[in-house]
Structure formats: C-alpha cells, structure tokens
XYZ file of C-alpha atoms in Angstrom:
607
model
C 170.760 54.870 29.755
C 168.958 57.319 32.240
C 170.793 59.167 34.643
C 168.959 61.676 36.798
C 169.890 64.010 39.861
C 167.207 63.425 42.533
C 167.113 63.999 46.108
C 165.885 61.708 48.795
C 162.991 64.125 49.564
C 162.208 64.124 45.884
C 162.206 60.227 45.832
C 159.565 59.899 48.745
C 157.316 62.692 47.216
C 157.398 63.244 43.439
C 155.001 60.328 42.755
C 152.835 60.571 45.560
C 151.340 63.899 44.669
C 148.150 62.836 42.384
C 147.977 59.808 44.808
C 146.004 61.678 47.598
C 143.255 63.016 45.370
C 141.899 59.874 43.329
C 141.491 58.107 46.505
C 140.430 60.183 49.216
C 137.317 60.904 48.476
C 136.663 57.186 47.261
C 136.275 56.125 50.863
C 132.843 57.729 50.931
C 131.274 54.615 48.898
C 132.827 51.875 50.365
C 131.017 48.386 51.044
C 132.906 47.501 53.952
C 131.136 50.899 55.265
C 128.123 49.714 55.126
C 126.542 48.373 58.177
C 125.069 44.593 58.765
C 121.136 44.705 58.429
C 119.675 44.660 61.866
C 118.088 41.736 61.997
C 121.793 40.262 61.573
C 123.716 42.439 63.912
C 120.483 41.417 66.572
C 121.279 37.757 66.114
C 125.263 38.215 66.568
C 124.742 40.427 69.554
C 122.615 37.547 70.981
C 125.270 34.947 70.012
C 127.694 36.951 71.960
C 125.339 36.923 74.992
C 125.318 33.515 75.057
C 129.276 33.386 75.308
C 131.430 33.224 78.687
C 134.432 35.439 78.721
C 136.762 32.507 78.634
C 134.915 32.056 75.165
C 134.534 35.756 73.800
C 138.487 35.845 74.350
C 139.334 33.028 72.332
C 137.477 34.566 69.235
C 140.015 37.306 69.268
C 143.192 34.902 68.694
C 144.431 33.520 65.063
C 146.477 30.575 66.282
C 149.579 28.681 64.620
C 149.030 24.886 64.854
C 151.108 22.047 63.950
C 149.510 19.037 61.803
C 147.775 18.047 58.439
C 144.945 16.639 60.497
C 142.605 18.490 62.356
C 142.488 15.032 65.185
C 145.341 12.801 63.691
C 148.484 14.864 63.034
C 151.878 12.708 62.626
C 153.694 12.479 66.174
C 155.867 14.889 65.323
C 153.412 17.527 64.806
C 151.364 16.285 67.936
C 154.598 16.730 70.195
C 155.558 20.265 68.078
C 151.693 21.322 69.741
C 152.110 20.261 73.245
C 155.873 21.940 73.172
C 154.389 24.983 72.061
C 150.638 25.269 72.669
C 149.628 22.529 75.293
C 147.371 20.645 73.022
C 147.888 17.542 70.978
C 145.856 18.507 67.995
C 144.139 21.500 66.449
C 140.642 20.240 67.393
C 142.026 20.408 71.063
C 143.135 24.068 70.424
C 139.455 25.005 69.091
C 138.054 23.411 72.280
C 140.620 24.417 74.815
C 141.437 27.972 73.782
C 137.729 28.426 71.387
C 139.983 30.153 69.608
C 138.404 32.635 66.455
C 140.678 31.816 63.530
C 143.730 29.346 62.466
C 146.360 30.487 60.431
C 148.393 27.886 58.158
C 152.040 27.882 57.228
C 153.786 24.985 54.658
C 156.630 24.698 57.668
C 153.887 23.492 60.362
C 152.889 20.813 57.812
C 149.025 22.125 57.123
C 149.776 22.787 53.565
C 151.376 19.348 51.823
C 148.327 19.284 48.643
C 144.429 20.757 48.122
C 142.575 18.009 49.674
C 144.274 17.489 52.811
C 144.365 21.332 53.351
C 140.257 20.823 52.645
C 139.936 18.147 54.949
C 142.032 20.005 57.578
C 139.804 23.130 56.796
C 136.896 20.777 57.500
C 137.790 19.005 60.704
C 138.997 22.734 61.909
C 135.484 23.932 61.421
C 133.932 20.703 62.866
C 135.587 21.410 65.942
C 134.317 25.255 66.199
C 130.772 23.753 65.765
C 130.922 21.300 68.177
C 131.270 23.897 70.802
C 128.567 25.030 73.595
C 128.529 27.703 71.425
C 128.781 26.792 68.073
C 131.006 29.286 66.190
C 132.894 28.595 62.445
C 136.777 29.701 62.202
C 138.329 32.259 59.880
C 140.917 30.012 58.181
C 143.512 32.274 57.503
C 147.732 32.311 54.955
C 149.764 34.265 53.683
C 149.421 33.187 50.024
C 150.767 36.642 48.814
C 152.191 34.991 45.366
C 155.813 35.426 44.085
C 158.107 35.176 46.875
C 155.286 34.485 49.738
C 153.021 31.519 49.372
C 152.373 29.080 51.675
C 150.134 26.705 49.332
C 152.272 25.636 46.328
C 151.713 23.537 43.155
C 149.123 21.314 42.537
C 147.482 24.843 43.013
C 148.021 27.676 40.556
C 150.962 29.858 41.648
C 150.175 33.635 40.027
C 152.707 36.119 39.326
C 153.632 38.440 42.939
C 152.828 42.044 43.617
C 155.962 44.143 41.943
C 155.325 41.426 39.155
C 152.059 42.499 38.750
C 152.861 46.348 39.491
C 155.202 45.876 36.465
C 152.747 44.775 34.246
C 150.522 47.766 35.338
C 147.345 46.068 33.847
C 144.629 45.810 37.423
C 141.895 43.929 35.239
C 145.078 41.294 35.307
C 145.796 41.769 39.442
C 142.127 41.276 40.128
C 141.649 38.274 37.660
C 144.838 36.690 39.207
C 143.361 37.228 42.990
C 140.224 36.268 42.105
C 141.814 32.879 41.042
C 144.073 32.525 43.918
C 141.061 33.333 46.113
C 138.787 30.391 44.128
C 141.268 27.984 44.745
C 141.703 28.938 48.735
C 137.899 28.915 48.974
C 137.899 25.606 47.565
C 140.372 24.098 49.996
C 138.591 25.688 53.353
C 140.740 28.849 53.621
C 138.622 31.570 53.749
C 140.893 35.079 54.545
C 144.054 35.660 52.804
C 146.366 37.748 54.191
C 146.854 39.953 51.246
C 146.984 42.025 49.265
C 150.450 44.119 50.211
C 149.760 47.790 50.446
C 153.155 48.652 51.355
C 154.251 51.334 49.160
C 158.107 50.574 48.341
C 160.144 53.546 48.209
C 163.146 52.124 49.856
C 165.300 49.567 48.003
C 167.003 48.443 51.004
C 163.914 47.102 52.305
C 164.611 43.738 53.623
C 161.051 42.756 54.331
C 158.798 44.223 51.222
C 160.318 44.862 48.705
C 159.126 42.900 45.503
C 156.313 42.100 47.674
C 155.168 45.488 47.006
C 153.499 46.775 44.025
C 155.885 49.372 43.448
C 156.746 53.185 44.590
C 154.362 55.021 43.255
C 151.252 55.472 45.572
C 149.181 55.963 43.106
C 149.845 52.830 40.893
C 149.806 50.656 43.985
C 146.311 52.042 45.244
C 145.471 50.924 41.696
C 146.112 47.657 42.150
C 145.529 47.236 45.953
C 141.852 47.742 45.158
C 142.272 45.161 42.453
C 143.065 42.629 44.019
C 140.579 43.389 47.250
C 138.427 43.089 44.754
C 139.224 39.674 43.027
C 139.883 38.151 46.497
C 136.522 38.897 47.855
C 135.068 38.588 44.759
C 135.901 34.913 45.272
C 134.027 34.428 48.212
C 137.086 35.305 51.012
C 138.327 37.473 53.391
C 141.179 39.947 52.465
C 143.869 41.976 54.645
C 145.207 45.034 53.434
C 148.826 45.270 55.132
C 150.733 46.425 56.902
C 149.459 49.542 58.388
C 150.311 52.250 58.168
C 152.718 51.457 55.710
C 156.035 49.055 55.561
C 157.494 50.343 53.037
C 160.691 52.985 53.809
C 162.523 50.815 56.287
C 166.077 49.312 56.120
C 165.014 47.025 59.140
C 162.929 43.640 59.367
C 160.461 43.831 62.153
C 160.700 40.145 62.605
C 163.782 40.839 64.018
C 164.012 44.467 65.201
C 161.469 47.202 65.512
C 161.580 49.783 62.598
C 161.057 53.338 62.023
C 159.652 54.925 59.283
C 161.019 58.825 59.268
C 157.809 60.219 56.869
C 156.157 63.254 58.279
C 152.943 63.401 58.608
C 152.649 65.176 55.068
C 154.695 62.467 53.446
C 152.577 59.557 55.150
C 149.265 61.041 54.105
C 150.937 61.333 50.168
C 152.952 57.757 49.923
C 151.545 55.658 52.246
C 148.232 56.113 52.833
C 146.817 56.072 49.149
C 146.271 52.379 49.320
C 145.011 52.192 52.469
C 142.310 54.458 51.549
C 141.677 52.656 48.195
C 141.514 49.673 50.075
C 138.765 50.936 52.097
C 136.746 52.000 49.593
C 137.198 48.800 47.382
C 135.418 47.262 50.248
C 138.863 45.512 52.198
C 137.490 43.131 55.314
C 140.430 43.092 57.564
C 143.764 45.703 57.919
C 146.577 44.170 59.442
C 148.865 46.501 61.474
C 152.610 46.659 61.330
C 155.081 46.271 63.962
C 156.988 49.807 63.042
C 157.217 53.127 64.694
C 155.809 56.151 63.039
C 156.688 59.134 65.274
C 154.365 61.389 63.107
C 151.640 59.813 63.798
C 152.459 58.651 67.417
C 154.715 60.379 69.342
C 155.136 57.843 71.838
C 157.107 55.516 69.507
C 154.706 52.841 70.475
C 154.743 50.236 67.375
C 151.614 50.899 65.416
C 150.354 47.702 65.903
C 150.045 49.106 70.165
C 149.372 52.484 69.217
C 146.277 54.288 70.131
C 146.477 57.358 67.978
C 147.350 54.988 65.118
C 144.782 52.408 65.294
C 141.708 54.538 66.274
C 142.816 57.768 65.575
C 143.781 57.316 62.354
C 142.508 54.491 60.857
C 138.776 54.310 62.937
C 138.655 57.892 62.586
C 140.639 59.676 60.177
C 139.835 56.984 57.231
C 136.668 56.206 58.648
C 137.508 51.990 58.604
C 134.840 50.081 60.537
C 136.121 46.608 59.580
C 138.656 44.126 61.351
C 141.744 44.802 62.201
C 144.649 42.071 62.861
C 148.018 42.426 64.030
C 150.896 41.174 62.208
C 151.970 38.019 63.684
C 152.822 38.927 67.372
C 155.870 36.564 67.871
C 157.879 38.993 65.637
C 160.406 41.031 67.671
C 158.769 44.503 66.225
C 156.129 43.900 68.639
C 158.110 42.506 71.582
C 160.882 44.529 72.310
C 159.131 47.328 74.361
C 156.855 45.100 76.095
C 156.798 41.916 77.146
C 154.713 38.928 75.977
C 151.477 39.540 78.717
C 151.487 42.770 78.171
C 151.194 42.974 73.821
C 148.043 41.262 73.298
C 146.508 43.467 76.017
C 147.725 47.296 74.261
C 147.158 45.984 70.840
C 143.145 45.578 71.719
C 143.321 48.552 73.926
C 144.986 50.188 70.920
C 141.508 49.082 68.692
C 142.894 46.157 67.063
C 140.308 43.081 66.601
C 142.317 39.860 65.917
C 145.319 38.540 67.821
C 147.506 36.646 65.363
C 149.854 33.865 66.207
C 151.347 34.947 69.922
C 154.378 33.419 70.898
C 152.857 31.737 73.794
C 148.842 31.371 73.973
C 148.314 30.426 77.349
C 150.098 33.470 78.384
C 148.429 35.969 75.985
C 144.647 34.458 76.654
C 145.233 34.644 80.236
C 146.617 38.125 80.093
C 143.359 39.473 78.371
C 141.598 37.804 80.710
C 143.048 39.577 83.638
C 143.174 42.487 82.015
C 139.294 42.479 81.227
C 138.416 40.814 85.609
C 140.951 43.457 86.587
C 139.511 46.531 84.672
C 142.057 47.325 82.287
C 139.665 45.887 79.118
C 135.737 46.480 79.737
C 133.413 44.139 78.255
C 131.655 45.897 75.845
C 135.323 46.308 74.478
C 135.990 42.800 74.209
C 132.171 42.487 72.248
C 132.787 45.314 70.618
C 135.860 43.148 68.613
C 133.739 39.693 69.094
C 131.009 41.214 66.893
C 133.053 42.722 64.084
C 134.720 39.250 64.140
C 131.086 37.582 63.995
C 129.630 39.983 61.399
C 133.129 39.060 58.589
C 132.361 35.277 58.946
C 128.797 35.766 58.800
C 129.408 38.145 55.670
C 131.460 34.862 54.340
C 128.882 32.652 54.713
C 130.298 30.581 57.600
C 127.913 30.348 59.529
C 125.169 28.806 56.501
C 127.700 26.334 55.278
C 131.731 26.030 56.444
C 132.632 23.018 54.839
C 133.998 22.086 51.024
C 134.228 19.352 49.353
C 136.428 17.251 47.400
C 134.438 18.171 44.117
C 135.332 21.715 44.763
C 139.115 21.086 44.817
C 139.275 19.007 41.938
C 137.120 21.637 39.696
C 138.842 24.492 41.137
C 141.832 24.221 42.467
C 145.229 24.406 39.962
C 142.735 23.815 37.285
C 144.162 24.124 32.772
C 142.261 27.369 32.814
C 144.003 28.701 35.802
C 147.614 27.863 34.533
C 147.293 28.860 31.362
C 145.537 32.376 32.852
C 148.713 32.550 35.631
C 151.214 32.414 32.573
C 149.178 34.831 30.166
C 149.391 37.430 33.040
C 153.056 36.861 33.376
C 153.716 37.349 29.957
C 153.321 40.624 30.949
C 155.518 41.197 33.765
C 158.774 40.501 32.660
C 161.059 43.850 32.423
C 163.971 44.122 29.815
C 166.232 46.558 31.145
C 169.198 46.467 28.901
C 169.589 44.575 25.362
C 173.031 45.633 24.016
C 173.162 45.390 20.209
C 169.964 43.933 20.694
C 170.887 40.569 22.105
C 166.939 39.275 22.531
C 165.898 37.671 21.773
C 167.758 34.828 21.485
C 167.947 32.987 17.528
C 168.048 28.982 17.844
C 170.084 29.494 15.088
C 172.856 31.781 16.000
C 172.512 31.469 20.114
C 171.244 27.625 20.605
C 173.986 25.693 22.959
C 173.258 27.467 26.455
C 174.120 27.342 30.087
C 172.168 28.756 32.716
C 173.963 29.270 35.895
C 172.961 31.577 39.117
C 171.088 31.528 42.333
C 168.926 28.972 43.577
C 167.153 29.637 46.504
C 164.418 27.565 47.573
C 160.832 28.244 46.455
C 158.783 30.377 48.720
C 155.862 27.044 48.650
C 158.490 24.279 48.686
C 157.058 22.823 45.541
C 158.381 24.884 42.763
C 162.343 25.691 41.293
C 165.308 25.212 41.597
C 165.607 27.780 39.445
C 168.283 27.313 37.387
C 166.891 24.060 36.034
C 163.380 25.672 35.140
C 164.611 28.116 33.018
C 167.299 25.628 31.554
C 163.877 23.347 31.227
C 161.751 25.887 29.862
C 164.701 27.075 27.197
C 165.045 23.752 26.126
C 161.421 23.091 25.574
C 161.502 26.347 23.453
C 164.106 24.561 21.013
C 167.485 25.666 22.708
C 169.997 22.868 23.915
C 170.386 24.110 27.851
C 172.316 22.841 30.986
C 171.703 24.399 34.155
C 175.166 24.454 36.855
C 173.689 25.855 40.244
C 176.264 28.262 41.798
C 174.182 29.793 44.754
C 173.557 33.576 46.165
C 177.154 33.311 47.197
C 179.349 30.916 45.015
C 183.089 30.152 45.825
C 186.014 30.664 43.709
C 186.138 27.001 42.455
C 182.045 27.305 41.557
C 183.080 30.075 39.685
C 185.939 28.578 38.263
C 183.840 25.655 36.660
C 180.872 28.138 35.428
C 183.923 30.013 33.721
C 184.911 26.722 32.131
C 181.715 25.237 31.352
C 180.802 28.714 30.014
C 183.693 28.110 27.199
C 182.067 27.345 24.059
C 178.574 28.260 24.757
C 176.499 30.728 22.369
C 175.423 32.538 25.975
C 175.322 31.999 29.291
C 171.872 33.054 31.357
C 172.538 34.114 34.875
C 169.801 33.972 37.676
C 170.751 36.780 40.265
C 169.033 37.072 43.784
C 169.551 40.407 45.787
C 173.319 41.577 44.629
C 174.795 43.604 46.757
C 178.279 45.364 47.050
C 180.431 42.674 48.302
C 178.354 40.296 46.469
C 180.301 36.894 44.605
C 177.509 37.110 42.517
C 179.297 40.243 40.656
C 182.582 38.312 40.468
C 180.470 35.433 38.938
C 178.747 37.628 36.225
C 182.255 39.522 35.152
C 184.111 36.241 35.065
C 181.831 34.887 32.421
C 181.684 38.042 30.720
C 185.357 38.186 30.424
C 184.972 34.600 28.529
C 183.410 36.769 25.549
C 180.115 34.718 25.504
C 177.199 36.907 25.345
C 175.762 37.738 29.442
C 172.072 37.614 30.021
C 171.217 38.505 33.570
C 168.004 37.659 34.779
C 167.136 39.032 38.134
C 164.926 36.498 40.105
C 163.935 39.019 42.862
C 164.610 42.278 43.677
C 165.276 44.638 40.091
C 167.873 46.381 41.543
C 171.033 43.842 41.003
C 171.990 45.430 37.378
C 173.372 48.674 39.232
C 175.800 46.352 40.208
C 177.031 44.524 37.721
C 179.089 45.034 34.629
C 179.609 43.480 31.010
C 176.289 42.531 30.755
C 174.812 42.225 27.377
C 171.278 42.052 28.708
C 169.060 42.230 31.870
C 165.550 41.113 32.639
C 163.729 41.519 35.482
C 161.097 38.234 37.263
C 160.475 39.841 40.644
C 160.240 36.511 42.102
C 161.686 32.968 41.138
C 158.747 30.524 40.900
C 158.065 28.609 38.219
C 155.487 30.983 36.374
C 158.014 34.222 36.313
C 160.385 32.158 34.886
C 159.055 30.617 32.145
C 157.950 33.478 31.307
C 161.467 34.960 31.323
C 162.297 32.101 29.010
C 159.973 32.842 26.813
C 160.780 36.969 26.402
C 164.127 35.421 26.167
C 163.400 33.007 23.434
C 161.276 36.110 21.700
C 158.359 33.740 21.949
C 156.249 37.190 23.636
C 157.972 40.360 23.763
C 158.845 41.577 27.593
C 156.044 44.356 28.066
C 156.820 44.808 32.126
C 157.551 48.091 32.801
C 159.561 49.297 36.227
C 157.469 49.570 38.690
C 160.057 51.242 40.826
C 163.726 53.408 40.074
C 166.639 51.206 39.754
C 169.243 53.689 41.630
C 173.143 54.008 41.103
C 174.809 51.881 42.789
C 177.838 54.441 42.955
C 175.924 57.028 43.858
C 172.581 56.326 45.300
C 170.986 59.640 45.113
C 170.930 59.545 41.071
C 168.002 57.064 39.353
C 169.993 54.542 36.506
C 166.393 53.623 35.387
C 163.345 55.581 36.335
C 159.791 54.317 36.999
C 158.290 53.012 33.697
C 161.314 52.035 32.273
C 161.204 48.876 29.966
C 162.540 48.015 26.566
C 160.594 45.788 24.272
C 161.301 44.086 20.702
C-alpha cells in the first residue's frame, strides 16, 4: 500500500519536467512540415480558382448526416435530414452545401456493418465528383477505441488510450492504430479523429479521462506519436486533440465551457508535450477544444475562437502548418459566449481550417458568407484554409482514386489476424492493483462456481457487452462455471439484496464497477457481498480510480474501458491464463483525502 503526501502543484508538475525536452526540439523534422512540391500546390491553387465562393465555403464544413445510404436512406433518416439540415439525403448535402468533409456517428445510422459504411463512403464521394468542380470528401469518426468508437464489431475493436498508456509498450499503440486505420481505409473513412493528446491530470474529468493516455506528459507524447504514426501509416488522416489540452477540467464542454487554471509554465510542461510530438510525428489535422485557457488568452475566448491560441501558439509558437478542426461546434463550450452566426466566423478568423458539425448549416454557411461579401473574412483567407484542406486529401490520395471496394473490406476489415493482434495487445493492459493473500489468480479447483455481478452500461459501438455476461462468458470458456446477475451503475436495495443471496455459496463473486463515486450504491453493493465472506474481485470497467472507494476487497483489476477485448482479457489475468503486466498509467488518489496518492504512477502487481 502506497501512501504519499503530495500537493496539487506537485501533481500538475512533477512528471512533466523531462516532458519539455525530448520533444521540443523534435518539431524541427517533422513531415507534416514539409511543404507540397510545387507543381502540386500550382494545380490546387488553380482548382481553387476555378471555385465560386458559395463553393470554397462549403469545403471548410465537416457535416453530420443522417442515413446508411448516400441517395436511399430509410424515411426516418430522410425526415431526421430535412428537420435538421434541409436536405433529404447526403448526396443532396454534397451538392447543396459542396460541403469538404462528412463525419459519421453509429446514432445517425451511417455505421450498422463494413460494407454499407463502404458503400456509403462511396456514394459520398460520388457525389463530391459529380460537382462543377469535382472535389473528393474527407470522411471523417471518432473511432478513438475503448470507450469511443463509432464503428463496432464485425470490425476489430483495439484496446483505448489509458489501456494502452497502461501497457506502456508504443510499438503496441502504433500496431493497434495502424490496424484500426486499415480497417477505416478499407470501409471509405479516411481521417480519424484521434489520437487523444489530452494529458489527464485531473481524475474528476468527466470528458477524458480513460480516453487519455495517462498523466504523465512525457509517456503520453510517447504514445501520441505512436499512434499518428500507425494511423497515417495506414493510409488516413489523423487529429491530434483537443488543443491545447483537455485534460485538468472538472467540466464537460458539451455542456458548459471549461477552464483550465495552468499557467503558462505549467501548459508548456503538461500539456503541450504531445502536441509537439504530434507535430513532429508528422499529425495532419489538430482539433481545438472548446475550453478557456486564460494563460494563453486573456480574453477567455474558448480556444477553439481564440486568436492568440490558434495562430499564436500553435501556427507560430509550434510552428504547425497543417489543418486545424474545431471540436464539434454544437457543443455548448463553443456556444455560450456567442451565438450560432457568429462561431463559425471567429473560429476561421481565429486560424482554424475545418468547421465540424454546426448546429445549424444553413446558418453557419451563410454567416461565412457574409462575413467574407461584408469584409470581415478576405478571400485569400478563405483559400488560404481551402488549400490546406486540398493539399491533406491530395496527400491521401483522394483525388487519384476515392473509392474501395468490397474486396478490401472482406480482406481487411475485422480480419483473424486483427483479433487475435487486438487481444495480444490487451494482454498487456490489464492492471492488478490489489491481490490480498494472493487471491489471482483464480484455481478451477479451489475457486470454480462464480458469479459476476456489476455495471452494465452500454457499449460505446452498440455491438459489444453487456458486460457482465462477457466476462461470465469468457470465465466460463476458461473452465469456471459462471452466471452473470446485472445490477447497474446504481442498483437498488432489492438488486442488492438478490446479488447478496445469489452470492451465498459461490467460491467468489467478480464485480464490474463503472465510475464509483462517494454516494455511489455501487460501494454498498461491493461491502454487502464482502460481508457474505466469499472472496471480492473488483474489476473496474472504466475509470481506475473506483478502489479508493471501496472496502473488503480481496482484489482489484483495472480494464479502462468495458468492450469486449478489455474484458476478456481481464478474464484471462483473472483465470492466470497471462499474468496482468498493465501498469498505472495515472495516481489512484485517496478518496479521504485527495491530496495524498493510494497508488502512484507505475503501480501494478503481477504473478
């Protein structure tokens, strides 16, 4: 058991220190510095020429649209579009609104298996073609892994960031995003919004958290330029996020607009190490944050608006000369101070490139367009953003070939080799955090008749979990007799009544826990069936942090995230079958007394 005295100032700084000097100077060599041969850039200027302003606009927007069909969504989806948009389809969009890029999500019903997401992908770029100027789309998601992915199983779903953070190994970050961006290639998708460069120092951060690589600046630079790396080494587009730096906040800015309280000392040590490592790994596209940084701008402007922020500091202080994107721009972060028409238009006087996802797309295109007839935005600064756009799909290829094929989903995408490579790197992740008289692993013998019981919340893809029933599944496939009883992030008294008595009799009980917190029937849950006498194995399915708060627990693992591939592999550690090797990639704090570390960075038990 570690117990250390450490202030908050101590906490933001001690592991930041070495950070700044691997990966300043690594800038200096970075391929996304280099500038497209002439004869290229020539072409693109001339392609830009050719465009009206109407047209030049739309390649500045990343647009939401409803529909597994690029010209024959379900009604539904066609009545979701002209609610929201004022199109029927997303072929209408491309014409309409020549928008540059489309962004999928699982909940606007682009992402139900690989080849209708390719054949979307396809009639998408179809429609960009068919323009009077023929331009290909950036094809963008949010297929983080762990707890964010929009594109679920058939396709190989890889361990998350803190997962991989734990594991500390970047050859196994950059093999697992240069899988994840092979199979997005494959289906049409070419920029991911990833990897996270959020460094997470703050454990009551609603929005990162385990979708972070850790708290030290250093380790996550590490594997930020990993997984830039494997992404592009695939063939895609990657975005670095969210700049300059999510990661000390107690507030979501989907909801609110956050402030992160770093000086500008403390920024350039914990936050901007994977930025820069970013950079020089060759990153194509930053995406901003909606957060205030006083430091760096004292007009409390969110970053994602902010002058000083987007030029100053990233344009000129890190010397980035790639894309920049703004976090999706119907989150409140971004609205609060301004309204709707007036966002889009600071964010590209600010220096940012893409518009993602505005609340209301008529409004926002028509606002730049004002803004450009009535002087606000010049031109050249509307090219200026048209041509970086150009030059990253031209990079990609997009404009030599922008379609796939069926035979590249089936050889690709959620292929034997992938699986088995997704669960070989998360036989790595999984922490141990306490074993009391050296509980695990678990003897078939001695511990076989088990129930599983915990939180089940629903998988980040919609095609993996619950749960309970995987690792019940998994335990039972490892030669263990399992049930699973689902008792939810907040179970009532008569769930945990019936746990307590189905409990009775068992060898142990396995608990999934999701985010426990002080009030928390989660912690009545795990004492109740410790006070049966059988054996207590908590396995924490998100954020590490829920054994401060529990008690009478004979052992602890940490996942990071609760899709199927952490948790088999939680079985397995748990069955001994591989020996937990995942290391903390952040402290676990007191829960009593916050400003003293329970477990430290780097802690992990093994057998």
């Amino acid at each position: 058991m570690h117990d250390r005295t450490i202030s908050r100032r101590t906490l933001l700084t001690a592991t930041a220190v070495a950070a700044a000097a691997v990966t300043t100077t690594a800038a200096a060599v970075s391929p996304a510095r280099a500038r497209t041969p002439v004869a290229v850039r020539d072409r693109l200027r001339r392609l830009v020429a050719r465009m009206s302003l109407e047209e030049k606009v739309g390649q500045l927007f990343v647009m939401r649209v409803y529909g597994h069909s690029a010209t024959d969504p379900d009604q539904a989806d066609v009545d979701a579009n002209l609610a929201e948009i004022g199109v029927r389809t997303a072929a209408e969009l491309v014409s309409t609104y020549h928008v540059g890029g489309i962004i999928y999500f699982a909940w606007a019903h682009n992402t139900r298996d690989p080849h209708q997401i390719a054949g979307l992908s396809n009639g998408i770029q179809r429609a960009g073609l068919a323009g009077r100027i023929p331009v290909p789309l950036l094809i963008a998601t949010d297929q983080e892994h762990g707890i964010v992915a929009r594109v679920g199983k058939p396709a190989t779903l890889l361990p998350g960031a803190m997962a991989l953070g734990a594991s500390g190994s970047r050859s196994g970050a950059r093999e697992a995003a240069r899988i994840a961006g092979a199979e997005l290639a494959a289906m049409g998708i070419n920029q991911n919004y990833a990897p996270d460069a959020d460094v997470n120092v703050n454990p009551a951060n609603p929005v990162i958290g385990v979708r972070s690589f850790g708290a030290d600046p250093q380790a996550v630079a590490g594997m930020v330029a990993a997984q830039v790396t494997g992404y592009q080494s695939a063939g895609i587009a990657t975005a670095a996020k969210h700049f300059p730096g999510h990661g000390d906040t107690t507030d979501d800015s989907h909801y609110s607009l956050p402030t992160i309280h770093h000086t500008r000392e403390q920024w350039t040590e914990l936050d901007a190490p994977p930025f820069r490592a970013a950079i020089a790994a060759g990153v194509t596209s930053i995406m901003t944050a909606h957060i205030v940084v006083p430091a760096l701008d004292p007009s409390e402007d969110p970053a994602t608006l902010s002058h000083p922020i987007v030029t100053g500091v990233l344009r000129e202080q890190l010397g980035y000369r790639g894309v920049v994107v703004t976090d999706a721009l119907g989150m409140e972060g971004v609205r609060l101070k301004y309204g709707d028409a007036r966002v889009p238009v600071l964010a590209l006087k600010a220096g940012v490139d893409q518009l993602l996802n505005p609340p209301d797309l008529k409004l926002a295109w028509n606002a730049v367009l004002t803004a450009v007839k009535d002087g606000e935005l010049t031109v050249p600064r509307i090219e200026e953003s048209v041509l970086r756009i150009l030059e990253l799909k031209e990079r990609l290829g997009l404009f030599r070939d922008p379609y796939v094929t069926g035979r590249d989903v089936d050889r690709t995408v959620g292929t034997r080799v992938h699986l088995a490579t997704a669960d070989r790197i998360a036989d790595s992740t999984t922490t141990l955090l306490t074993n009391e008289r050296g509980l695990l692993p678990l003897s078939r013998r001695r511990e076989r008749n088990l129930l599983v019981v915990g939180a089940d919340p629903a998988s980040p893809s919609g095609t993996t979990g619950p749960p309970t029933t995987v690792l019940a599944s998994a335990l039972n496939e490892l030669g263990f007799s399992a049930t699973a009883l689902s008792t939810g992030t907040a179970p009532a008294a008569a769930r945990i009544d019936e746990a307590v008595k189905a409990a009775r009799g068992k060898d142990a009980v396995v608990v999934a826990t999701y985010n426990v917190s002080a009030t928390s029937a989660q912690r009545t849950l795990v004492g109740a069936l410790a006070e049966t006498g059988v054996p207590v194995v908590t396995v924490a399915i998100r954020n590490p942090y829920d054994i401060a708060r529990l008690s009478g627990v004979a052992a602890s693992l940490a996942t990071y995230s609760w899709t199927d591939v952490e948790l088999r592999a939680a079985a397995r550690v748990i069955a001994g079958r591989v020996r937990p090797r995942g290391l903390l990639p952040v402290p676990v704090q007191r829960a009593d007394d916050p400003a003293r570390v329970l477990y430290p960075v780097g802690h992990g038990l093994s057998y």
